[in-house]
Short mmCIF file of C-alpha atoms and ligand atoms in Angstrom, two decimals:
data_model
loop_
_atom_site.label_atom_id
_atom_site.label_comp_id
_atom_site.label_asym_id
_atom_site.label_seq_id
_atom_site.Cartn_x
_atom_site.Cartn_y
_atom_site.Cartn_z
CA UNK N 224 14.18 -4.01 11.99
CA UNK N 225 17.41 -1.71 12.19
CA UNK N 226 19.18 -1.68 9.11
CA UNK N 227 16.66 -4.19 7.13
CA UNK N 228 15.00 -3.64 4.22
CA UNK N 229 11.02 -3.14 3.88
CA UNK N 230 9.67 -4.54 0.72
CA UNK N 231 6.00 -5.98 2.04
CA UNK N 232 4.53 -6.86 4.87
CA UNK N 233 6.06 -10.41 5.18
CA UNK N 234 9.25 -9.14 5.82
CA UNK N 235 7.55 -8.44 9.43
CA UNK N 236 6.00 -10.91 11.67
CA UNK N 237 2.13 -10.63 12.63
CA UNK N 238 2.67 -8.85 15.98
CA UNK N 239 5.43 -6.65 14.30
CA UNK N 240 2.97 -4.76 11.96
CA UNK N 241 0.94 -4.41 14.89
CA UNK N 242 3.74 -2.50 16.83
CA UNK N 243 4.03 -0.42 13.72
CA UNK N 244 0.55 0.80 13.68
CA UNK N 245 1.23 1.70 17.08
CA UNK N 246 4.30 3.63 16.75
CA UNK N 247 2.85 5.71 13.66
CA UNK N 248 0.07 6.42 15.92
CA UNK N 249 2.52 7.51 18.61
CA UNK N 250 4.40 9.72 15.65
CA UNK N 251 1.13 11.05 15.01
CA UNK N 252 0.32 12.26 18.81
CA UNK N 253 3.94 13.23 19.65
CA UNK N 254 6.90 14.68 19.01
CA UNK N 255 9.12 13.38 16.01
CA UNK N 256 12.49 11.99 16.68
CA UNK N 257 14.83 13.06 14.39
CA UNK N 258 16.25 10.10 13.71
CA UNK N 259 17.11 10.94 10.20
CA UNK N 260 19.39 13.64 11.07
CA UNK N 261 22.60 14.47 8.86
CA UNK N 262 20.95 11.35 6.90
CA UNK N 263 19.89 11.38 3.11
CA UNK N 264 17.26 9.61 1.30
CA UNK N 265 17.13 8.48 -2.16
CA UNK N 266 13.62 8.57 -3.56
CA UNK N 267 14.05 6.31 -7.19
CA UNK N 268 10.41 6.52 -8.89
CA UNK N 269 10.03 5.01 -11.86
CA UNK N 270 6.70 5.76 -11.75
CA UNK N 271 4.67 8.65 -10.94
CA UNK N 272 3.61 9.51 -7.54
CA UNK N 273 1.76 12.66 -4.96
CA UNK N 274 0.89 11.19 -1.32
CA UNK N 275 3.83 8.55 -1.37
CA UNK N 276 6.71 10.99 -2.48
CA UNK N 277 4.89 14.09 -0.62
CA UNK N 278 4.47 12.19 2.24
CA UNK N 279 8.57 10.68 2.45
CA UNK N 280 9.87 14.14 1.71
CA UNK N 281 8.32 15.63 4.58
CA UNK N 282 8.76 12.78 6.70
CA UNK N 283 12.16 13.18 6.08
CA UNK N 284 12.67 16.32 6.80
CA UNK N 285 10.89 16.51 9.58
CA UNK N 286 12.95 13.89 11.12
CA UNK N 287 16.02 16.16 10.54
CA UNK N 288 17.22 14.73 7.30
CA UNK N 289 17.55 15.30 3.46
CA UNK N 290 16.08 13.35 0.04
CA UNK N 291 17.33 13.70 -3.37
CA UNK N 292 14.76 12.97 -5.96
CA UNK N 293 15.67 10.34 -8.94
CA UNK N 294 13.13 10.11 -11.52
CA UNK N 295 13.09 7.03 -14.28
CA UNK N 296 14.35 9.47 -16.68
CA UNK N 297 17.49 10.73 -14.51
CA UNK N 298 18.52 6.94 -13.79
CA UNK N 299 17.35 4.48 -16.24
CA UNK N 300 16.85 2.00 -13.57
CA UNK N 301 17.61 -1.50 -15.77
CA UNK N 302 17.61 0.61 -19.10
CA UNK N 303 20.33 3.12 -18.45
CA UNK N 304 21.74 1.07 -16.04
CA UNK N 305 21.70 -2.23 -14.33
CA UNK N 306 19.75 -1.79 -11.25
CA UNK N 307 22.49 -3.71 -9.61
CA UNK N 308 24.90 -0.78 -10.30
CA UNK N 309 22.30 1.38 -9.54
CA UNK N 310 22.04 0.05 -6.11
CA UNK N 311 26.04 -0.11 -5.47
CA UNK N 312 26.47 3.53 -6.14
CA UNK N 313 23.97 4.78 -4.10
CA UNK N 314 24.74 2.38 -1.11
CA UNK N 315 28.23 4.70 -1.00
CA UNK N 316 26.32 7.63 -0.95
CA UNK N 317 22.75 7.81 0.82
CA UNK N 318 21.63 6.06 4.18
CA UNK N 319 18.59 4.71 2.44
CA UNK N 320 16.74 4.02 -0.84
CA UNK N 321 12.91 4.21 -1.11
CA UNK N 322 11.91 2.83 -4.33
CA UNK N 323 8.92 3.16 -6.93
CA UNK N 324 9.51 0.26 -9.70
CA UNK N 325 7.99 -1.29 -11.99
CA UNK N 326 8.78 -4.85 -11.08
CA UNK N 327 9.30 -6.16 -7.41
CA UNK N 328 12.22 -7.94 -8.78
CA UNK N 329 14.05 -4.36 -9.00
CA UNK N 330 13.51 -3.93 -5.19
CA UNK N 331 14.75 -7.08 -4.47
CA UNK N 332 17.58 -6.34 -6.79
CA UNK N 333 18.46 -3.38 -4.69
CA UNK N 334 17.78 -4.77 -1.89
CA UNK N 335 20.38 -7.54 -2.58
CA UNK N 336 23.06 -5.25 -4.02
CA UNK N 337 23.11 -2.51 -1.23
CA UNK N 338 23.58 -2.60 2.27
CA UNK N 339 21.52 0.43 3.06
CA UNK N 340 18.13 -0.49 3.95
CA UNK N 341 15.46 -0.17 1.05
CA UNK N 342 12.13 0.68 1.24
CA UNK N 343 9.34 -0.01 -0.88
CA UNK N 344 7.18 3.00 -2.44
CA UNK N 345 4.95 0.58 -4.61
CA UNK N 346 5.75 -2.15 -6.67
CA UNK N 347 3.31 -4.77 -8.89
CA UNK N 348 3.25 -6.38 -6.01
CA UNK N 349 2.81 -4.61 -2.66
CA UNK N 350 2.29 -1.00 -1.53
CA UNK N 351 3.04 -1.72 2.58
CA UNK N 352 3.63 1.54 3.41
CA UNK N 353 0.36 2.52 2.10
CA UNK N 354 -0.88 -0.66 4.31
CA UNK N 355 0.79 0.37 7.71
CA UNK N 356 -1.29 4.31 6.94
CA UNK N 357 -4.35 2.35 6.02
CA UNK N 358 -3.97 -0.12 9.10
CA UNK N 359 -3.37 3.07 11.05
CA UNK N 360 -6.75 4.85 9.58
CA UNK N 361 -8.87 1.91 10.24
CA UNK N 362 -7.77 1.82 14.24
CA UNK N 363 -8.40 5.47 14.21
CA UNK N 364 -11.83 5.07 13.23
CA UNK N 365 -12.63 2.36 14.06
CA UNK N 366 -10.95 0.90 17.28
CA UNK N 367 -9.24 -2.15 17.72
CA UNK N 368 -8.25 -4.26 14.34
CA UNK N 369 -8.70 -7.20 16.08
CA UNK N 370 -12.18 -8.22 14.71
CA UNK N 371 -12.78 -6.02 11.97
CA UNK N 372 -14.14 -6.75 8.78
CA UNK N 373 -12.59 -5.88 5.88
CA UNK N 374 -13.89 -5.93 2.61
CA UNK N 375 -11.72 -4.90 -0.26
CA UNK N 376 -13.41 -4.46 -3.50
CA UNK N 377 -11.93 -4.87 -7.05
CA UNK N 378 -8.77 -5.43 -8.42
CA UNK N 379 -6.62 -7.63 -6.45
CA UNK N 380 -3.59 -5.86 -7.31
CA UNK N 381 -0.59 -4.31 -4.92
CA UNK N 382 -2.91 -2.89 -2.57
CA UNK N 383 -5.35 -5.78 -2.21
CA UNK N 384 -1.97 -8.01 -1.19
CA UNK N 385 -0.74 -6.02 1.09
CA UNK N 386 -4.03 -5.54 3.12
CA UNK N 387 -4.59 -8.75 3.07
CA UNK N 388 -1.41 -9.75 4.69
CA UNK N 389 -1.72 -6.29 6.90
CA UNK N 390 -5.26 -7.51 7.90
CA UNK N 391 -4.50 -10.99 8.76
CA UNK N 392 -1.66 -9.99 11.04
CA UNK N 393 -3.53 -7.84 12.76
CA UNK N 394 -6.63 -9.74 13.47
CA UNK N 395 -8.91 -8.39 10.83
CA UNK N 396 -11.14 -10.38 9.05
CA UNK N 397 -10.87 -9.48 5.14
CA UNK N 398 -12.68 -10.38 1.84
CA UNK N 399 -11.74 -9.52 -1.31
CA UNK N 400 -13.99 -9.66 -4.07
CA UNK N 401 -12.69 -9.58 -7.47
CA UNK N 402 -13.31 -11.30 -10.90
CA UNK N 403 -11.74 -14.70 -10.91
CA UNK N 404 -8.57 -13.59 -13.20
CA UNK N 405 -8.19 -10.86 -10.71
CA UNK N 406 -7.39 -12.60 -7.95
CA UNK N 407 -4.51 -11.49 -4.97
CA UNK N 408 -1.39 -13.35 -6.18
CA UNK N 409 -0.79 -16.82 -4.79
CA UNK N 410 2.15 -15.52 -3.32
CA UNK N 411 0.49 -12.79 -1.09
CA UNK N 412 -2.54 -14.93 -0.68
CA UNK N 413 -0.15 -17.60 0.92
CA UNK N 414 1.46 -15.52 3.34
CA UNK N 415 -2.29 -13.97 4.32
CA UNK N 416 -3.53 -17.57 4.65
CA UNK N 417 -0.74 -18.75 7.33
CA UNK N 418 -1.17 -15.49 9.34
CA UNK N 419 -4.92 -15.82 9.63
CA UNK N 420 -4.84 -19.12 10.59
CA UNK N 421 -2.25 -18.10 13.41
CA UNK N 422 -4.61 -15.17 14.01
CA UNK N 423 -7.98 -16.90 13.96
CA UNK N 424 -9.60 -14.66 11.54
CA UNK N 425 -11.30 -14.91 8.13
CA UNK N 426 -9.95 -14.53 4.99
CA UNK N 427 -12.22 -15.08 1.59
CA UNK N 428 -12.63 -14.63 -1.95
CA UNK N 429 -15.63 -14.03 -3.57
CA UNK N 430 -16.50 -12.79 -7.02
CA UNK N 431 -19.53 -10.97 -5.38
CA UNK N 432 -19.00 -7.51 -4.30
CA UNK N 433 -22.26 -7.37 -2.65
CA UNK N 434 -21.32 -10.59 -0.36
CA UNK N 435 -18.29 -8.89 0.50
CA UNK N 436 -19.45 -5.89 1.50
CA UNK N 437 -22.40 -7.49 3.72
CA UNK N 438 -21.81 -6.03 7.27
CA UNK N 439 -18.72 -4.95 6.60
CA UNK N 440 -16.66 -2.29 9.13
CA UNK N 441 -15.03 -0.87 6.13
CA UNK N 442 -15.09 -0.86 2.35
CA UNK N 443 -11.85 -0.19 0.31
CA UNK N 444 -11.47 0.03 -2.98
CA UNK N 445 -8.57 0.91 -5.74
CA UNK N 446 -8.22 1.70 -9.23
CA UNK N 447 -8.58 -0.82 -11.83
CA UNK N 448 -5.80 -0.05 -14.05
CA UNK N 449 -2.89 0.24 -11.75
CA UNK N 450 0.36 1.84 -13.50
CA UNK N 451 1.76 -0.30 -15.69
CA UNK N 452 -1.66 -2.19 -16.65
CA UNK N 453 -2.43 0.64 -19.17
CA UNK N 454 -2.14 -1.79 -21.96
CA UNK N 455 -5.14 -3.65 -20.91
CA UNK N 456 -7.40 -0.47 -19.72
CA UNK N 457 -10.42 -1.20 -22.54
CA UNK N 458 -10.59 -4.87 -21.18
CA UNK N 459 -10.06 -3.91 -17.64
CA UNK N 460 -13.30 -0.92 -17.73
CA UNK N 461 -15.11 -4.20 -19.53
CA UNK N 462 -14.58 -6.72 -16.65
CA UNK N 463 -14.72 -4.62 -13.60
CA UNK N 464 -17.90 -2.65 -14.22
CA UNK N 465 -19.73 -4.63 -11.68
CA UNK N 466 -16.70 -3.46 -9.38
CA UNK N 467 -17.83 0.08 -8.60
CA UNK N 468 -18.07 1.33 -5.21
CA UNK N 469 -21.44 3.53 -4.83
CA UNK N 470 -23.66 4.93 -2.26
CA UNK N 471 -26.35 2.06 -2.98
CA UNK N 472 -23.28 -0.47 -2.42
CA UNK N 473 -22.24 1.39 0.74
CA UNK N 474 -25.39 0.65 2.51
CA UNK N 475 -25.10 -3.15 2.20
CA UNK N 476 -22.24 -2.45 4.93
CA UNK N 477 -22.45 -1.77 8.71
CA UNK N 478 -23.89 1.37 9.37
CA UNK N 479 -20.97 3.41 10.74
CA UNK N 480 -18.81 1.75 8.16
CA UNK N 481 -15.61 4.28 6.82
CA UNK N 482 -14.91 4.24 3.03
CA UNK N 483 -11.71 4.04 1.50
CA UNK N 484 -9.52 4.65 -1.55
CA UNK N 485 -5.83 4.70 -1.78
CA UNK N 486 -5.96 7.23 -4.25
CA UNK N 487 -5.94 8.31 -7.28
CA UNK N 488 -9.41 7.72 -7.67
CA UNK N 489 -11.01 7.61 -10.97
CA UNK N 490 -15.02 8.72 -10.64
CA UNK N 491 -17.13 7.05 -12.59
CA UNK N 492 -15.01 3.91 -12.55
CA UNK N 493 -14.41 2.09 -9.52
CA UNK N 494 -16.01 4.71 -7.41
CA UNK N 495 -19.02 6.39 -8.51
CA UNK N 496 -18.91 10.44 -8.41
CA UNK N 497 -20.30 10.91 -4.95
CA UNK N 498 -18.21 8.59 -3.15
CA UNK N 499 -14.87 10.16 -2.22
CA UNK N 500 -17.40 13.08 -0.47
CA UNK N 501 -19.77 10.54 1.04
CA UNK N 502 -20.20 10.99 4.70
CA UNK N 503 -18.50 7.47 5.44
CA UNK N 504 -15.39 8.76 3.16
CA UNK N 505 -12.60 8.97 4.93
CA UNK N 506 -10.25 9.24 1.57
CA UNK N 507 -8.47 12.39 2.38
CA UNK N 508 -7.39 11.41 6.38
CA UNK N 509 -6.04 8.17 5.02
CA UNK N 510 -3.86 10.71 2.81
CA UNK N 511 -2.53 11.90 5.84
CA UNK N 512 -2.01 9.06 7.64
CA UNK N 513 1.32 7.96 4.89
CA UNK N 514 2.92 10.75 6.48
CA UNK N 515 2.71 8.98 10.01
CA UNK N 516 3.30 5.87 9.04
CA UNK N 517 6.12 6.46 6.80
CA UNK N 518 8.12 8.14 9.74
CA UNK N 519 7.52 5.15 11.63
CA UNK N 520 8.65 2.76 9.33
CA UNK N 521 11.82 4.93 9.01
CA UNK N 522 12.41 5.64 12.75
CA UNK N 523 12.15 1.40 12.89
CA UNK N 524 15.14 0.55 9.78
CA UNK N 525 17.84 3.92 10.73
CA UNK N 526 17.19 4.73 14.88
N1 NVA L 1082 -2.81 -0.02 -7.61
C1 NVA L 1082 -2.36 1.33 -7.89
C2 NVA L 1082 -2.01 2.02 -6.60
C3 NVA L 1082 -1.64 3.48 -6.75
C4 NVA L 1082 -1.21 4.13 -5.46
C5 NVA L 1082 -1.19 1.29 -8.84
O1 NVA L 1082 -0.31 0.45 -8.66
O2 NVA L 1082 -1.15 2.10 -9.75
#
């Protein structure tokens, strides 16, 4: 992956993301190479962020190198300036750019106008960093992925795409259920489909959350107004209701199954106030894990 650019999961093949859980389980356990030494980062949010920009600064410097911090209102990414221009200045003058945008087109954008790898800190489409930690959590917990059963419930937004893709290339069965106009994205869907059918494993829709959660090994869950969807909030708390993750829900699934939640989590919506506590929570270590897996997925594009 030396020098490419991360911008979801299909830009690595099945046993790829496999090798990256690994090797952020390795960073976890050992020591860190410091691959990133005399090396600067460019962290360009246009959106607001705690675990994933906590989480890269750290990594960072831990690995022996620097970040500078570029926030929507110091660049103007497509407003100020053309994100094209945006990407050919800082390809002269940082090693690699992890981006927050709006629209995945920007990333691709940068991508295509820089020669520096880019990374991708959320977008509407995919969080896979937040994947790789999740991926990472889950074979922490609970042992190998191959097998596991998955069931994602809500929203099928960024994070629902990339697990989907994550868990099909890693042997995971995964269900998603959502209501119909809230489906994963063909696009994701697609690329999920092909690698579970190389992989052998499930992977369903159903607007039931109940049905999904049957049995299940784990039981994941995100917001239901992502950024950007603010607009539609009123409609959104309307259609999902039936969406919450709760205690009573919880006990449809396996009995030593973990709980999880990308974060920010909004009680009362799609997780009920006891949940992020629960026993079966395991909310906060998944925090962590970003750390781990970020510093893989660096030590993969600049060793
Ligand atoms: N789906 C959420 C994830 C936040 C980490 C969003 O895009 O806002």
């Amino acid at each position: 992956m030396k020098g490419k650019d991360f911008l979801w999961l299909a830009d690595l093949e099945s046993e790829e993301i496999g090798q990256m859980v690994r090797k952020a389980r390795a960073m976890k356990d050992g020591a860190t190479p410091k691959v990133m030494g005399g090396k600067v980062a460019a962290l360009l949010f246009e959106k607001p962020s705690l675990r994933t920009r906590v989480s890269f600064e750290v990594g960072v410097k831990q690995m022996g190198g620097d970040c500078i911090y570029l926030s929507q209102s110091d660049v103007g990414l497509g407003t100020r300036e053309p994100a094209e221009d945006v990407a050919r200045v800082l390809d002269r003058l940082v090693d690699v750019i992890i981006a927050r945008v709006f629209s995945h087109r920007s990333l691709e954008i940068l991508a295509e106008y820089s020669t520096v790898p880019v990374v991708n800190a959320l977008s509407d489409l995919a969080h896979p960093c937040q994947a790789v930690g999740d991926l990472l959590s889950m074979n922490e917990r609970k042992g190998d992925l191959a097998g596991l059963n998955v069931a994602y419930v809500g929203d099928g937004n960024n994070i629902a795409s990339s697990l989907a893709i994550g868990c099909a290339s890693v042997g995971a069965n995964f269900t998603v259920a959502s209501p119909p106009a809230y489906k994963v994205p063909d696009v994701a869907w697609r690329v999920a489909e092909r690698r579970a059918a190389e992989m052998e494993t499930r992977l369903e829709w159903t607007e039931a959350p109940e049905a999904a959660v049957e049995g299940a090994d784990v039981v994941y869950t995100d917001v239901w107004i992502s950024m950007g969807d603010e607009h539609e909030a009123d409609e959104r708390r309307r259609i999902f209701t039936k969406y919450r993750v709760d205690g009573r829900l919880m006990e449809r699934a396996d009995g030593g199954a973990v709980f999880m939640h990308d974060m920010p989590a909004h009680r009362g919506e799609e997780v009920s106030e006891e949940m992020l506590d629960h026993p079966q929570s395991i909310v906060f270590h998944q925090a962590e894990n970003r750390l781990h897996a970020q510093k893989a997925i660096l030590a993969e594009l600049l060793a």
